[in-house]
PDB file of C-alpha atoms in Angstrom:
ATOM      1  CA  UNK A   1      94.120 -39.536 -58.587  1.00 73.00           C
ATOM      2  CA  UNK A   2      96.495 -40.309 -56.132  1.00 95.00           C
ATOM      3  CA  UNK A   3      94.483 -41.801 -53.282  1.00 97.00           C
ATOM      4  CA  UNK A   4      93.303 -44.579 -55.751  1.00 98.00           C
ATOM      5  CA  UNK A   5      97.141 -45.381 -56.440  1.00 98.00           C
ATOM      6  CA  UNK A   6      97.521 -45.286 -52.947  1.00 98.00           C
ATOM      7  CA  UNK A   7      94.282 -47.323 -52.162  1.00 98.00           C
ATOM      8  CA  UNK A   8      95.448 -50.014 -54.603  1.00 98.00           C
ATOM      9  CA  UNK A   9      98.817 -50.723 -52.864  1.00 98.00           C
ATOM     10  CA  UNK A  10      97.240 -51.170 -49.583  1.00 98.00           C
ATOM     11  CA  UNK A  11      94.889 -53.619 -50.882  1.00 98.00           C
ATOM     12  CA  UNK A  12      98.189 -55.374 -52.546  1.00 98.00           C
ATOM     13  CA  UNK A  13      99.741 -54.982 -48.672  1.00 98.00           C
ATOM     14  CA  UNK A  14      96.259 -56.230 -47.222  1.00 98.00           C
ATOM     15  CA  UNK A  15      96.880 -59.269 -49.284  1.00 98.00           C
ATOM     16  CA  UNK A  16     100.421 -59.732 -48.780  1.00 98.00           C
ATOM     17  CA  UNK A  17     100.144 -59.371 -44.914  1.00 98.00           C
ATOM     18  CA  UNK A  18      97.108 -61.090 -43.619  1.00 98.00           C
ATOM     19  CA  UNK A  19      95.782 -59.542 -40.915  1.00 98.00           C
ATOM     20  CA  UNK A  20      93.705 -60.839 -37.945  1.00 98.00           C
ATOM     21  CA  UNK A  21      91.423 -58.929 -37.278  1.00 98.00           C
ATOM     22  CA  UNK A  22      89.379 -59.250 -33.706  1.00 98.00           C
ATOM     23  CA  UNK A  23      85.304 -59.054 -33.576  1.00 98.00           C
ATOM     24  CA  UNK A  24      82.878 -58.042 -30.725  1.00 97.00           C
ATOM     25  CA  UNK A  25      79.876 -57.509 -32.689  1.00 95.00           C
ATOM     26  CA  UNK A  26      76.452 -58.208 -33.768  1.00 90.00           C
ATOM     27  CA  UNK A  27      75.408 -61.449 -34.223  1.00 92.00           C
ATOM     28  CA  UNK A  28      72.629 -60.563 -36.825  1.00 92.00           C
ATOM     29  CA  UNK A  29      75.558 -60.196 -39.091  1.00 94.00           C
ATOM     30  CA  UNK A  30      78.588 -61.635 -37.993  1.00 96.00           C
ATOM     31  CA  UNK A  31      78.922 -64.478 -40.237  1.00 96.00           C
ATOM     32  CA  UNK A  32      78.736 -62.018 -43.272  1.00 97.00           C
ATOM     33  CA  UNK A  33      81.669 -59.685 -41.626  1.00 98.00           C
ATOM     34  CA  UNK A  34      83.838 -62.563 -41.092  1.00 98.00           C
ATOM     35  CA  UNK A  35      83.507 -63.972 -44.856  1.00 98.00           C
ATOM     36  CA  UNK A  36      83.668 -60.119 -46.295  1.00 98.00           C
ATOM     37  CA  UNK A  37      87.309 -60.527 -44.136  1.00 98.00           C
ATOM     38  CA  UNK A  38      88.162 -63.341 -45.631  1.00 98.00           C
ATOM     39  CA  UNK A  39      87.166 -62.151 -49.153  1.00 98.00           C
ATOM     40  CA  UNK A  40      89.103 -59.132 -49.012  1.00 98.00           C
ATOM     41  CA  UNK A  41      92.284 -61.178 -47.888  1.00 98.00           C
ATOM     42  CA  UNK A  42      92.500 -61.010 -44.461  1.00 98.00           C
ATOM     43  CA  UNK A  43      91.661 -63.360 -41.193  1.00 98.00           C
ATOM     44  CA  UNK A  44      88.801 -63.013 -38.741  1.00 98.00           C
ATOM     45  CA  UNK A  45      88.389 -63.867 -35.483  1.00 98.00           C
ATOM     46  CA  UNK A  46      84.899 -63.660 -33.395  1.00 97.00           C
ATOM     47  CA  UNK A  47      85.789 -63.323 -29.984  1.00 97.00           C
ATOM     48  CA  UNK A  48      83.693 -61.718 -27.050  1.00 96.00           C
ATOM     49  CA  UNK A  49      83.817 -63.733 -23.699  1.00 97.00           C
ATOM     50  CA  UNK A  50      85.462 -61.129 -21.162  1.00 97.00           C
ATOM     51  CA  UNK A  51      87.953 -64.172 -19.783  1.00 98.00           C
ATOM     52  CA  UNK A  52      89.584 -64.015 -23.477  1.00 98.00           C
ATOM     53  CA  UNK A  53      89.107 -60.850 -25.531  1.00 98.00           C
ATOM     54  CA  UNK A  54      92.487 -59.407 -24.000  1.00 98.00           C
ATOM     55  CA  UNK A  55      94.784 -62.512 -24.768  1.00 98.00           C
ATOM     56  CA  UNK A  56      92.604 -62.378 -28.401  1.00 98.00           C
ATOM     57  CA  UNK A  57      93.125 -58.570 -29.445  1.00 98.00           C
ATOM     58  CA  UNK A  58      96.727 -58.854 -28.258  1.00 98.00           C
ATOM     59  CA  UNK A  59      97.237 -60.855 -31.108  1.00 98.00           C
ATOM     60  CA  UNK A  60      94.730 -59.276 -33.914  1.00 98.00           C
ATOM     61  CA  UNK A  61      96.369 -56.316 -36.280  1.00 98.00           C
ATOM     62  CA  UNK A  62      93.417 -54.729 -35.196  1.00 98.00           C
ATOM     63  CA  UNK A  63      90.000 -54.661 -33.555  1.00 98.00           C
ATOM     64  CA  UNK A  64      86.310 -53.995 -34.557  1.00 98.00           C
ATOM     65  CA  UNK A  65      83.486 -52.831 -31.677  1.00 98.00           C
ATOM     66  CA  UNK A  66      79.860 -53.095 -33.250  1.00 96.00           C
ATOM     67  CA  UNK A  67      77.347 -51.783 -30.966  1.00 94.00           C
ATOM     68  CA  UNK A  68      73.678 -53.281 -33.005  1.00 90.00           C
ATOM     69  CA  UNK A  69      73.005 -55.504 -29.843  1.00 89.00           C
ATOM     70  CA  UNK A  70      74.284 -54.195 -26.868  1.00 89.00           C
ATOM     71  CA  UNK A  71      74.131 -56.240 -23.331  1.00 89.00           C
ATOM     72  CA  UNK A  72      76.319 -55.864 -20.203  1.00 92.00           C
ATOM     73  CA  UNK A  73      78.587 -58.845 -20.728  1.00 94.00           C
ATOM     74  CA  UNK A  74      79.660 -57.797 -23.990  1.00 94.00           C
ATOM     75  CA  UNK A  75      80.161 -53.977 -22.971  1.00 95.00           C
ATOM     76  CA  UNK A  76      82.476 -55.189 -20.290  1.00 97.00           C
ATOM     77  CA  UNK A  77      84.225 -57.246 -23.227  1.00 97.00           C
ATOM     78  CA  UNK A  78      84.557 -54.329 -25.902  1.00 98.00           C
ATOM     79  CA  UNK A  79      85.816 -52.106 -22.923  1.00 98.00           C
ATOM     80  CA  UNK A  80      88.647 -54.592 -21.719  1.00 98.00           C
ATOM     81  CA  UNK A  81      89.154 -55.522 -25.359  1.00 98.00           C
ATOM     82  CA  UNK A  82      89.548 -51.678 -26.626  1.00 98.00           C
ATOM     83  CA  UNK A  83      92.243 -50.613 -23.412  1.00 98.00           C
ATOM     84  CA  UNK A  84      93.883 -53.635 -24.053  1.00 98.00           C
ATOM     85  CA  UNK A  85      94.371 -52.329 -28.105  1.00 98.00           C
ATOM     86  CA  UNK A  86      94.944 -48.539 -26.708  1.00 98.00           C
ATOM     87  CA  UNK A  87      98.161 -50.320 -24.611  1.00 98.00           C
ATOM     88  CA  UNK A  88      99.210 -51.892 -27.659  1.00 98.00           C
ATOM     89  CA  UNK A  89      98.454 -49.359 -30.017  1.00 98.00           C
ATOM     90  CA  UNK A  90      96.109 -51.488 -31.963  1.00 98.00           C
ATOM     91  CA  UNK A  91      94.007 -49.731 -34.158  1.00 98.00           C
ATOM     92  CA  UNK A  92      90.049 -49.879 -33.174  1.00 98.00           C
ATOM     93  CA  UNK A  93      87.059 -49.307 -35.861  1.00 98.00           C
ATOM     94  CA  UNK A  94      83.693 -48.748 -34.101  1.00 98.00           C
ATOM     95  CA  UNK A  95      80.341 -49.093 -35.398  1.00 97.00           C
ATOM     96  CA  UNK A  96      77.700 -47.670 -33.441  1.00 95.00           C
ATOM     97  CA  UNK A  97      74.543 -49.263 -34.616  1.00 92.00           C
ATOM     98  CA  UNK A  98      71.667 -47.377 -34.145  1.00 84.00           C
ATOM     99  CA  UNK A  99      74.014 -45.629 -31.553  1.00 80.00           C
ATOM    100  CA  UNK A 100      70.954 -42.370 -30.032  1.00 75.00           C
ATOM    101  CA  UNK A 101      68.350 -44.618 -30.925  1.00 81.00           C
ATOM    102  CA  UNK A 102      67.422 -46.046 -26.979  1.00 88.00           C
ATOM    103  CA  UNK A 103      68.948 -44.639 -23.497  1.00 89.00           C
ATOM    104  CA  UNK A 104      70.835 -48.406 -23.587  1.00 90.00           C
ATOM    105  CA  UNK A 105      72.599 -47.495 -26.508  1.00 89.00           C
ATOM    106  CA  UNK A 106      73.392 -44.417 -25.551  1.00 89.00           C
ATOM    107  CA  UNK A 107      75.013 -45.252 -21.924  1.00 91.00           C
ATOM    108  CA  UNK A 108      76.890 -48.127 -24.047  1.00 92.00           C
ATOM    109  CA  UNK A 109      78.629 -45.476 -26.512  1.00 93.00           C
ATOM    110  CA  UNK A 110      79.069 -42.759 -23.565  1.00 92.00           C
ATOM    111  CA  UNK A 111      80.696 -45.528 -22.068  1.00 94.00           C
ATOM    112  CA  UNK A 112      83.132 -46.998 -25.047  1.00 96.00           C
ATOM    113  CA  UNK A 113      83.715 -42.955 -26.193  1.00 95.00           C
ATOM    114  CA  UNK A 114      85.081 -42.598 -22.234  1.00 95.00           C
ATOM    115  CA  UNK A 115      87.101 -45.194 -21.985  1.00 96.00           C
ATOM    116  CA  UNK A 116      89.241 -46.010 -25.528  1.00 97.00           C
ATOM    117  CA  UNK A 117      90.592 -44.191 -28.272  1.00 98.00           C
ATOM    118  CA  UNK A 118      88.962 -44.750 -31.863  1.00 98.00           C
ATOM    119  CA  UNK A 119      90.948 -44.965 -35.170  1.00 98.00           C
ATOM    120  CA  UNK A 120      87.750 -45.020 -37.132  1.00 98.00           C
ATOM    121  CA  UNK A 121      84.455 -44.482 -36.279  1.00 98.00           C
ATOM    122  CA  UNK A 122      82.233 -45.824 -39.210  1.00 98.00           C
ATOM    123  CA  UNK A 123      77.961 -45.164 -39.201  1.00 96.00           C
ATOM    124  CA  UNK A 124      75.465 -43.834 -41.373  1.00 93.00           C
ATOM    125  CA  UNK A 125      74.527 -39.978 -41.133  1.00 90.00           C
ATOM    126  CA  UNK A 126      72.125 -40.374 -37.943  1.00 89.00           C
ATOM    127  CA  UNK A 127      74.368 -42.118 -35.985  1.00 92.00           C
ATOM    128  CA  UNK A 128      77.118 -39.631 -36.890  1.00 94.00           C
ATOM    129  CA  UNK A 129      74.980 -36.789 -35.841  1.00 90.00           C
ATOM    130  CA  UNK A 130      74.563 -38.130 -32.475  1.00 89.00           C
ATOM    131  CA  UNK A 131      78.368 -38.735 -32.104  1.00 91.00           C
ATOM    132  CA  UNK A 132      78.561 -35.350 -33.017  1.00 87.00           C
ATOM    133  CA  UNK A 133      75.629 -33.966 -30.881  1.00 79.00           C
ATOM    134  CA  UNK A 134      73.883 -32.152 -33.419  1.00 51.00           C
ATOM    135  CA  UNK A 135      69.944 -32.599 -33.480  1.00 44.00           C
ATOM    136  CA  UNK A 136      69.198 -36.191 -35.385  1.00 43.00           C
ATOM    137  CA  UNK A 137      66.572 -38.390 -36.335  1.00 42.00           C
ATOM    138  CA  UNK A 138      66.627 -41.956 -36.182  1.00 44.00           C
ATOM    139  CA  UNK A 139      64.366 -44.668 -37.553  1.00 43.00           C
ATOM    140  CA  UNK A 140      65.500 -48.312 -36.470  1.00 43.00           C
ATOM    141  CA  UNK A 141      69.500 -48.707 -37.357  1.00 41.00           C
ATOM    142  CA  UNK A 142      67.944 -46.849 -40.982  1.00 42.00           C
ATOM    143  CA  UNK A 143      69.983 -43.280 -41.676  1.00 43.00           C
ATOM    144  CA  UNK A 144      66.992 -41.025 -42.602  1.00 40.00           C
ATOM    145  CA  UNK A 145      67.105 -38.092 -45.127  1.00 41.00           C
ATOM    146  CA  UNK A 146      68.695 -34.595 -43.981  1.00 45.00           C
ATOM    147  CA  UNK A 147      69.230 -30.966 -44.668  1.00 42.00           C
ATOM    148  CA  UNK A 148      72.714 -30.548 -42.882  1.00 49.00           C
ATOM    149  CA  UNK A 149      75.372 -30.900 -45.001  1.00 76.00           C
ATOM    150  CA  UNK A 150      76.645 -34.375 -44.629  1.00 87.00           C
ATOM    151  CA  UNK A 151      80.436 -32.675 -44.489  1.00 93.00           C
ATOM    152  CA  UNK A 152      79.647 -30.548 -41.593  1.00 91.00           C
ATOM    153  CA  UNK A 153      78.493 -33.401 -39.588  1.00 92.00           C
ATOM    154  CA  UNK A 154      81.411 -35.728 -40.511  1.00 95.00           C
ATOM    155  CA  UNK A 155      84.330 -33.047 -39.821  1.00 95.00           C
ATOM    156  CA  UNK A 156      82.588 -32.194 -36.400  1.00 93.00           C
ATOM    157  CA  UNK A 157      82.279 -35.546 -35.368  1.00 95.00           C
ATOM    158  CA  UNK A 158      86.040 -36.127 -36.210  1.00 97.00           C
ATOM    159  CA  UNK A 159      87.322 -33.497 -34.323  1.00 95.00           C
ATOM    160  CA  UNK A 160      85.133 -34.017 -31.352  1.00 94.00           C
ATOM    161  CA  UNK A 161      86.634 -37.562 -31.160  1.00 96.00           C
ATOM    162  CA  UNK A 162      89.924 -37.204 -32.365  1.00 97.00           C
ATOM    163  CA  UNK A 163      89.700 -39.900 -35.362  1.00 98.00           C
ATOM    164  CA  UNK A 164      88.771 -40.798 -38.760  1.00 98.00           C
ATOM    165  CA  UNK A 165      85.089 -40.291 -39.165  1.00 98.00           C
ATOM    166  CA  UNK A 166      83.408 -42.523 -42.297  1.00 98.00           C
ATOM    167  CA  UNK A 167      79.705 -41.926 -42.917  1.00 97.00           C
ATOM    168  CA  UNK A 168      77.988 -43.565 -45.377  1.00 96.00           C
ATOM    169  CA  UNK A 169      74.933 -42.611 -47.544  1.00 92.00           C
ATOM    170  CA  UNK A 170      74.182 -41.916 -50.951  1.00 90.00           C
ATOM    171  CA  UNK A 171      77.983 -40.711 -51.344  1.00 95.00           C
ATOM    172  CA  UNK A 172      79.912 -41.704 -48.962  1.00 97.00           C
ATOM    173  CA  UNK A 173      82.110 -39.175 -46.710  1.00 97.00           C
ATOM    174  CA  UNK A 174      85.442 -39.824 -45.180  1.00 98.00           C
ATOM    175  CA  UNK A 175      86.748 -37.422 -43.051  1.00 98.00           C
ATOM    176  CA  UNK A 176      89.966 -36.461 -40.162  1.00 98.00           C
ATOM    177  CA  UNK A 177      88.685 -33.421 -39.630  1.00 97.00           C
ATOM    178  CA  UNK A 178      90.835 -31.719 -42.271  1.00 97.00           C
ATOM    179  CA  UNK A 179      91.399 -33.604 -45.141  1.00 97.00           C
ATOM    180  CA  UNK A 180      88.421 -35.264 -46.527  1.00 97.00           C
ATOM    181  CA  UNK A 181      87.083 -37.106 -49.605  1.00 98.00           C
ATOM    182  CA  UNK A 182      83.528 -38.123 -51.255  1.00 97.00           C
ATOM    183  CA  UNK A 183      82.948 -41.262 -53.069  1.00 98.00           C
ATOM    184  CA  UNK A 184      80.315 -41.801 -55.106  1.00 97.00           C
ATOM    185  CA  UNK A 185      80.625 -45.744 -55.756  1.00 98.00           C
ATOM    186  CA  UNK A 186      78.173 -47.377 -54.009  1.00 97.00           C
ATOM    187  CA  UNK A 187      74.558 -49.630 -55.441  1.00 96.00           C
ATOM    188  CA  UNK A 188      71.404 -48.912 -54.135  1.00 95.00           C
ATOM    189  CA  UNK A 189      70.877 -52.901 -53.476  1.00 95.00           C
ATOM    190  CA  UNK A 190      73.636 -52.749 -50.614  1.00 95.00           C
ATOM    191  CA  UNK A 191      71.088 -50.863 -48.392  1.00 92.00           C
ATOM    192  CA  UNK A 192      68.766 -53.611 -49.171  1.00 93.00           C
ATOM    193  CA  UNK A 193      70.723 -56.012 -47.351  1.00 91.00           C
ATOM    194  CA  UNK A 194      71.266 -56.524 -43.448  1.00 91.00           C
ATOM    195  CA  UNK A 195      74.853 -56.014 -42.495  1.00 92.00           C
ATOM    196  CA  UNK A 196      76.082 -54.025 -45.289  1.00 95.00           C
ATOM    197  CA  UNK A 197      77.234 -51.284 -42.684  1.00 94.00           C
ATOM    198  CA  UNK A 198      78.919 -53.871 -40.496  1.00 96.00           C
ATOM    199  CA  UNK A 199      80.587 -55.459 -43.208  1.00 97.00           C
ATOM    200  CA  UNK A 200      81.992 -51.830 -44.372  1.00 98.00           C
ATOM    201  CA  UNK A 201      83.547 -51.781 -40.621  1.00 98.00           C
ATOM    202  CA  UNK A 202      85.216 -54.980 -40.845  1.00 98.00           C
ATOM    203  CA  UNK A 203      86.692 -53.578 -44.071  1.00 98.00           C
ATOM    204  CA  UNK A 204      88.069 -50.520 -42.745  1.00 98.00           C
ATOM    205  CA  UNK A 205      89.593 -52.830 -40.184  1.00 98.00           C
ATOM    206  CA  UNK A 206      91.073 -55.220 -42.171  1.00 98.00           C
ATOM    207  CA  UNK A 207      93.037 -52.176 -43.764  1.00 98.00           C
ATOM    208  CA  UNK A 208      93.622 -50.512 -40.544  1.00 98.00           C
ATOM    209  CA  UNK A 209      95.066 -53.752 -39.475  1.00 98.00           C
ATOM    210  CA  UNK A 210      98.094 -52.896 -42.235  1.00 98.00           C
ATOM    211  CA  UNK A 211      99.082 -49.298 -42.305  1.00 98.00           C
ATOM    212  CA  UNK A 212      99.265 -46.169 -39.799  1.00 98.00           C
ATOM    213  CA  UNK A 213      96.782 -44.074 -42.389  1.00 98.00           C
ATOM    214  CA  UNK A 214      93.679 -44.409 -41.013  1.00 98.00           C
ATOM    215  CA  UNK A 215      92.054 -42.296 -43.456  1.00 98.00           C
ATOM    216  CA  UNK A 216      93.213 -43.860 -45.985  1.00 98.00           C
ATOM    217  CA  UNK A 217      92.664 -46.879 -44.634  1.00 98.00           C
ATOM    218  CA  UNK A 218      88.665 -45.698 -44.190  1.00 98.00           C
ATOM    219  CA  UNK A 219      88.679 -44.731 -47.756  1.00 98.00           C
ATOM    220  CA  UNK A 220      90.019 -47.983 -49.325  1.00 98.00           C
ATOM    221  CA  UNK A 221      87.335 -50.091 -47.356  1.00 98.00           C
ATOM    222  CA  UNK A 222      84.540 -48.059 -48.341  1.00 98.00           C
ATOM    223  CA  UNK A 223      85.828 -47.522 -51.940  1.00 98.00           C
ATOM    224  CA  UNK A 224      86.369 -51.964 -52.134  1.00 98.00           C
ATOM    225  CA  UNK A 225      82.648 -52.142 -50.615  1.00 98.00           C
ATOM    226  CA  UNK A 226      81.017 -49.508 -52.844  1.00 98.00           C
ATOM    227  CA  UNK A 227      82.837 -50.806 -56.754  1.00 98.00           C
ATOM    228  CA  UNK A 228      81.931 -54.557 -55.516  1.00 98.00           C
ATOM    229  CA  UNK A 229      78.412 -53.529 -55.324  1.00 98.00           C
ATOM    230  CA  UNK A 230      78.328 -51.348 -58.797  1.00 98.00           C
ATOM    231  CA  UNK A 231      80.123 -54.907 -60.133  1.00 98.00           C
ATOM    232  CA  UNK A 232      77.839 -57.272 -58.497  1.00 98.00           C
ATOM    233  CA  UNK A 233      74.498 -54.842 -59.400  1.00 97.00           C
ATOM    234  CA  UNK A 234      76.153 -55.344 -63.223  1.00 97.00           C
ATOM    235  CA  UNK A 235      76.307 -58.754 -63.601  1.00 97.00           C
ATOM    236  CA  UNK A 236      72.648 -59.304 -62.391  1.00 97.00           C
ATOM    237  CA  UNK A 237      70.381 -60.753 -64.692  1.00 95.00           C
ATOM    238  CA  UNK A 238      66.441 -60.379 -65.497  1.00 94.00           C
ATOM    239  CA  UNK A 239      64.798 -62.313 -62.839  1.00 93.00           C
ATOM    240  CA  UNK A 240      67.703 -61.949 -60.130  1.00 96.00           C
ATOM    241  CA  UNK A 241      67.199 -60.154 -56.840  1.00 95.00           C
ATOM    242  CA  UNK A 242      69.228 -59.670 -53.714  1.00 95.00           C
ATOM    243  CA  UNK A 243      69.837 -62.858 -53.140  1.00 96.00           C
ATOM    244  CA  UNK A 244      71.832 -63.121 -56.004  1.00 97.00           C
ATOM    245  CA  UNK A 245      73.077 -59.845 -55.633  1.00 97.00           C
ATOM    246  CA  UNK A 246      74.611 -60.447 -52.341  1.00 97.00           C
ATOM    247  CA  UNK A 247      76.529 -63.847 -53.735  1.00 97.00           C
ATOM    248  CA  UNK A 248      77.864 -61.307 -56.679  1.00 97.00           C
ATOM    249  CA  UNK A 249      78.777 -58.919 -54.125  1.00 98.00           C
ATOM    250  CA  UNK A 250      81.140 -61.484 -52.202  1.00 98.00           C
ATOM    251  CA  UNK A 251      81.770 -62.899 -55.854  1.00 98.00           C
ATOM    252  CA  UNK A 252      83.571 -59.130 -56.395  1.00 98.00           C
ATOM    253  CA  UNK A 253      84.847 -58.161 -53.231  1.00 98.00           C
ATOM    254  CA  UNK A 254      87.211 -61.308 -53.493  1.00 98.00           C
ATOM    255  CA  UNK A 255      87.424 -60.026 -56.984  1.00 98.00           C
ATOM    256  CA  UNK A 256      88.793 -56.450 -56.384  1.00 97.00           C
ATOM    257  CA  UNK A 257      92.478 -55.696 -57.221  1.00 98.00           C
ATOM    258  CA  UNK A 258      94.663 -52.397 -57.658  1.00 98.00           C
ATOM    259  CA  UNK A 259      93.476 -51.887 -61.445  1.00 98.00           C
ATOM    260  CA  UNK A 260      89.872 -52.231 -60.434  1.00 98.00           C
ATOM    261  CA  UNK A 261      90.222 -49.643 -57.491  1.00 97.00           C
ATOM    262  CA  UNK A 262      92.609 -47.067 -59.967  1.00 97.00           C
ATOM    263  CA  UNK A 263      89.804 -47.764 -62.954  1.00 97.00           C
ATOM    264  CA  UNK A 264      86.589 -47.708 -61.540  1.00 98.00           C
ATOM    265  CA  UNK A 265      87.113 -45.452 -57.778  1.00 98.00           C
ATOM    266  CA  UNK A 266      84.883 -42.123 -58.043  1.00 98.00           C
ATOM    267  CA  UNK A 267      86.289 -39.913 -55.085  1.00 98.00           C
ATOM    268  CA  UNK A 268      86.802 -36.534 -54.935  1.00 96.00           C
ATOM    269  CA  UNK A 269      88.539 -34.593 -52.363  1.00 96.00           C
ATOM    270  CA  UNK A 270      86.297 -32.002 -50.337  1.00 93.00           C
TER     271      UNK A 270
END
């Protein structure tokens, strides 16, 4: 399929390039999305006092806004961080962590939504529906099972916001509000691990960070996140658990080339 071929020379660009990538973002997990960074080949950078994040983003390839523990300082941070990308057309990848869930979080993406442009916008079906303002249930930062079909909710979302939407779940969804693909690669040990969706942001951002295709750039993180995991889940043996798992799962993400994305990617377009 084509989007594989195309997927596996942006990884080989990723690689080649090197990109910085800028962080404001939770703190629960942000050693793990600076390593996944580094394992996928680029460089990050965890910046989020308000007296630098300008000078920092201006020179990052691009810029990642995680919501999971929201506080004043850091809103004022993400908001001078994200104009300062919008001026220099830096691309920026939000995650809106249990974004609906509390009237904090709520004024904090109201606020971020009115004042920056998105590239991506990466969450898990919940926090999509809430960007989208359908009717949604939350339970902690946990997506919980739905009716409404999971393309509906992406493609409004997208449009309403003017960017790539990528929602994950049992089969991932990547959508610009026209074209949009499916991928079914994915383990069910990744959503047994804290900061699995966080580390799929930084993803998306470290291939924002080297091409103008955003959804493209959507669909080769999440496709690099979900065969690492089928890989990692593989090599397990009897007796290992998720702590193993999530070694493996670095073990492969360092691991992933071209061939491994043309070979193993399950994605269909929608």
């Amino acid at each position: 399929m084509e989007i594989l071929e195309e997927a596996g020379n942006l990884l080989q660009i990723l690689r080649e390039k090197n990109p910085l990538i800028h962080h404001i973002t939770n703190p629960v997990t942000i050693n793990d999305s600076a390593n996944i960074v580094l394992a996928m080949g680029g460089s990050p950078i965890m910046a989020d006092d308000p007296s630098e994040v300008e000078e920092v983003v201006s020179m990052a390839s691009a810029l990642v806004i995680n919501t999971g523990m929201p506080e004043p300082r850091k809103l004022k941070s993400m908001i001078l961080a994200g104009k300062k990308a919008n001026e220099l057309r830096i691309p920026v990848v939000l995650d809106p962590v249990g974004g609906g869930l509390t009237k904090l979080r709520k004024e904090t993406l109201e606020n971020l939504l009115g004042t920056m442009v998105f590239s991506v916008i990466k969450g898990n079906q919940a926090e999509i529906r809430h960007l989208a303002s359908y009717e949604y249930s939350l339970n902690g930062v946990d997506s919980l099972p739905d009716k409404m079909n999971g393309i509906e909710v992406a493609k409004a979302a997208a449009q309403k916001h003017k960017c790539v939407i990528a929602m994950t779940g049992k089969e991932d969804i990547i959508t610009d509000g026209i074209r949009s693909y499916s991928i079914e690669n994915g383990h069910s040990m990744l959503s047994a691990i804290t900061g699995t969706g966080c580390m799929s942001a930084s993803l998306i951002a470290a291939f924002c960070g080297v091409t103008e295709d955003f959804l493209l750039a959507a669909v080769s993180g999440m496709l690099s996140m979900g065969i690492a995991g089928e890989s990692a889940g593989r090599s397990l043996s009897v007796g290992e658990g998720i702590g193993s798992f999530k070694v493996r799962f670095f073990d492969h993400i360092q691991l992933t080339n071209k061939d491994i994305l043309i070979k193993e990617g399950r994605i269909h377009e929608l």
